[in-house]
Short mmCIF file of C-alpha atoms in Angstrom, two decimals:
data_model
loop_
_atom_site.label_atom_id
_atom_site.label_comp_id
_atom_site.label_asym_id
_atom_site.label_seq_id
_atom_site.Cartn_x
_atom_site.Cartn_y
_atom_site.Cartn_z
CA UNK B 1 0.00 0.00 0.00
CA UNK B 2 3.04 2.32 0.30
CA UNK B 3 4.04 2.04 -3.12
CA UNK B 4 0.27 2.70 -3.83
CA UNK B 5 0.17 6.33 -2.06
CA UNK B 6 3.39 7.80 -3.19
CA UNK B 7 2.86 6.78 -6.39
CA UNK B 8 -0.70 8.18 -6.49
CA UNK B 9 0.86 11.42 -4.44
CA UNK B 10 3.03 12.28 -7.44
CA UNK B 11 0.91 11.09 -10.52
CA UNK B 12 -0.72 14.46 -11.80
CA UNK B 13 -2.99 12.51 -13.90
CA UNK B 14 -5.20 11.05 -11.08
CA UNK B 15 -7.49 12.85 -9.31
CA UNK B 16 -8.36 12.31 -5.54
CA UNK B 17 -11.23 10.92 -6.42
CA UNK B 18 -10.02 8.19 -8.36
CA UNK B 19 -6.87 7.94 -5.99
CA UNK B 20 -9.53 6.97 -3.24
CA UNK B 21 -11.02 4.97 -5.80
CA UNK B 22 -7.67 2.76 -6.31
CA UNK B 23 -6.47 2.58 -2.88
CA UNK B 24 -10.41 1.29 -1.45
CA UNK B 25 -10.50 -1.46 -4.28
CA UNK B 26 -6.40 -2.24 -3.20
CA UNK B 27 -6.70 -2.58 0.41
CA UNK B 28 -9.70 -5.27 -0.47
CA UNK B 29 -7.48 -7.38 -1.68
CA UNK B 30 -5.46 -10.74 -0.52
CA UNK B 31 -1.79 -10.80 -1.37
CA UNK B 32 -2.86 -14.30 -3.60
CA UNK B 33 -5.26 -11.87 -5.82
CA UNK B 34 -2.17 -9.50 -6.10
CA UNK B 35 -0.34 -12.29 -7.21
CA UNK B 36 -3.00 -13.22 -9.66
CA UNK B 37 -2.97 -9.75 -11.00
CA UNK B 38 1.10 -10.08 -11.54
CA UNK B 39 0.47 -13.49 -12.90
CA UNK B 40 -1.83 -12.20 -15.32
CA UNK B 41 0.95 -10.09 -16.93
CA UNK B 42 3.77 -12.53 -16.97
CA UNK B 43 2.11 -15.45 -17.11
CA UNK B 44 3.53 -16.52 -20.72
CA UNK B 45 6.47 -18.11 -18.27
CA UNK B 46 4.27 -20.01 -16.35
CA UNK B 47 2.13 -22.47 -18.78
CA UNK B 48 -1.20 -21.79 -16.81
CA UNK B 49 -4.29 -23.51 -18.28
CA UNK B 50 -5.51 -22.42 -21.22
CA UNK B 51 -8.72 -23.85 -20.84
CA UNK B 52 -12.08 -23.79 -18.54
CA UNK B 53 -12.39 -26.12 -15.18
CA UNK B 54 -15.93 -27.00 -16.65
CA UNK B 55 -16.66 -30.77 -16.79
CA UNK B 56 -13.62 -31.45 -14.26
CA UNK B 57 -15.20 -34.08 -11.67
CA UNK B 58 -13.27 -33.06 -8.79
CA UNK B 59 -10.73 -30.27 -7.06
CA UNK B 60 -8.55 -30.11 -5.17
CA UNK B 61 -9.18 -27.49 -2.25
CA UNK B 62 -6.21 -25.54 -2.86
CA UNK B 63 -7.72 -24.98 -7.01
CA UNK B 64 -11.18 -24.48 -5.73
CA UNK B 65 -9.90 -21.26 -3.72
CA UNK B 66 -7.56 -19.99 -6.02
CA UNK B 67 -10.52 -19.92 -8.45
CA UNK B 68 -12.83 -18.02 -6.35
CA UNK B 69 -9.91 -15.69 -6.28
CA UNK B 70 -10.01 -15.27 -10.02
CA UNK B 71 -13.26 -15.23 -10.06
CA UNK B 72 -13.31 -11.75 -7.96
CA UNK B 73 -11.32 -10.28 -9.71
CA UNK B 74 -13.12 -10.84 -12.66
CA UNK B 75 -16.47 -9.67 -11.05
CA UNK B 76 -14.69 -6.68 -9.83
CA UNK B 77 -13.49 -6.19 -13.65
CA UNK B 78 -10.06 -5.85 -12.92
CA UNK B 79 -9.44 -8.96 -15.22
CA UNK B 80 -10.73 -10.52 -17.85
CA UNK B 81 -10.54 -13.97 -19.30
CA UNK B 82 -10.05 -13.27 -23.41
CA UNK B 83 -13.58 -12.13 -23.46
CA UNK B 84 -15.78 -14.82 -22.32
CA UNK B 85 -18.32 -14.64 -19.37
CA UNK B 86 -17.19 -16.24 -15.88
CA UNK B 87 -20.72 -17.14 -13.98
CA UNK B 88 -18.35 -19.35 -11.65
CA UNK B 89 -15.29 -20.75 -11.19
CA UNK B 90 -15.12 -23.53 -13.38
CA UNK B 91 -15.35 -20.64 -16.51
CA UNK B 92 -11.98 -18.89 -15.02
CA UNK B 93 -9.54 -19.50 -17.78
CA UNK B 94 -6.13 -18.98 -16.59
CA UNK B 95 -4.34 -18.52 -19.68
CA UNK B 96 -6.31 -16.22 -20.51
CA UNK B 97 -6.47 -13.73 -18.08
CA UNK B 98 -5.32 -10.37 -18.36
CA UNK B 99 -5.45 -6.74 -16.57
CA UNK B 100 -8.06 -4.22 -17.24
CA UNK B 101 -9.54 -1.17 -15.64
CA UNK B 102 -8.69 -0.94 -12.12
CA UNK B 103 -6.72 -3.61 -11.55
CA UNK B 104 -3.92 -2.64 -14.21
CA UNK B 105 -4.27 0.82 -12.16
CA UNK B 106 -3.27 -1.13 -8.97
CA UNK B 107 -1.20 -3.24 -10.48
CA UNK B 108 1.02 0.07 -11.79
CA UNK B 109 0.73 2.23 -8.43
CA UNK B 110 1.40 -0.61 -6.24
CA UNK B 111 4.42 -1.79 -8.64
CA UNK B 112 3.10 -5.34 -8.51
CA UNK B 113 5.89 -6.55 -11.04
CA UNK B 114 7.96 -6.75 -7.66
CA UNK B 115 5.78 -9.42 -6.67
CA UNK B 116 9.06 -12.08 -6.74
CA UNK B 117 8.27 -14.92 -8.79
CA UNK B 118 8.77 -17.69 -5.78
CA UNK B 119 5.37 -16.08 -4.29
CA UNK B 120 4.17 -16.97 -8.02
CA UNK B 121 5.02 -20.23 -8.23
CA UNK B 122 2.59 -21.88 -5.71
CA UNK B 123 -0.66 -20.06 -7.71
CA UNK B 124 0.60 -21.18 -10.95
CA UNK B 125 1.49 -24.54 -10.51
CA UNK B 126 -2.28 -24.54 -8.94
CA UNK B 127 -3.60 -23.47 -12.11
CA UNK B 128 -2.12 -25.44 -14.20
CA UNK B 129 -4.22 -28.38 -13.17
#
C-alpha cells in the first residue's frame, strides 16, 4: 500500500477521487489476488491452463480457492478472461487472463511486477491443473 500512495501522491494525472477509488479497491485485496494480478501479466512463463475447469469431476481445495480468487477479480473487472463470461469458477480461464480497468491501475501504483516470482510459483502450478 506504500508504493500505492506515493505513487498516487506524485501522478498528476489522477485525481483524488479516483486515488480513493484505487487505494479502497487495493486494500480489499489478498496478497494471492495480487499475485494473480502479476500473474496475469507474466504469465507466458508459467504455462497456466488455457482452458475452462468446466466438466472437471473433482478439485482439489487448494484450485477451488484460487478460483474463487479469479473469479473476484473478474467480477470486480479488474481482469478478464479473453472475453468470455465467468458465472463461476469452473469458466476462469487462466491462460487467458489479463489486466483491465482498475486492476492494471493497482497493479502500476502498487508496482506489482515486484511481486518475486517464488510467491508466483505456488498459484501457478495450482492453475495449471
Amino acid at each position: 500500500m506504500g508504493h500505492l500512495f506515493a505513487s498516487i501522491a506524485f501522478d498528476s494525472r489522477t485525481s483524488p477521487e479516483m486515488a480513493h477509488q484505487i487505494a479502497k479497491a487495493a486494500e480489499q485485496l489478498t496478497y494471492r489476488q495480487l499475485c494473480i494480478l502479476r500473474l496475469s501479466v507474466h504469465k507466458s512463463g508459467f504455462e497456466l491452463q488455457e482452458g475452462d475447469y468446466r466438466g472437471q469431476g473433482s478439485f482439489s481445495r487448494e484450485l477451488y480457492q484460487v478460483l474463487y480468487e479469479c473469479l473476484d477479480l473478474y467480477n470486480r473487472g479488474f481482469i478478464n478472461l479473453g472475453g468470455d463470461v465467468a458465472f463461476g469458477p469452473t469458466d476462469v480461464k487462466p491462460g487467458n487472463m489479463t489486466l483491465q480497468g482498475l486492476g492494471a491501475d493497482i497493479y502500476n501504483h502498487m508496482r506489482l511486477w515486484m511481486i518475486p516470482d517464488e510467491d508466483l510459483i505456488p498459484i501457478a502450478e495450482t492453475l495449471k491443473q
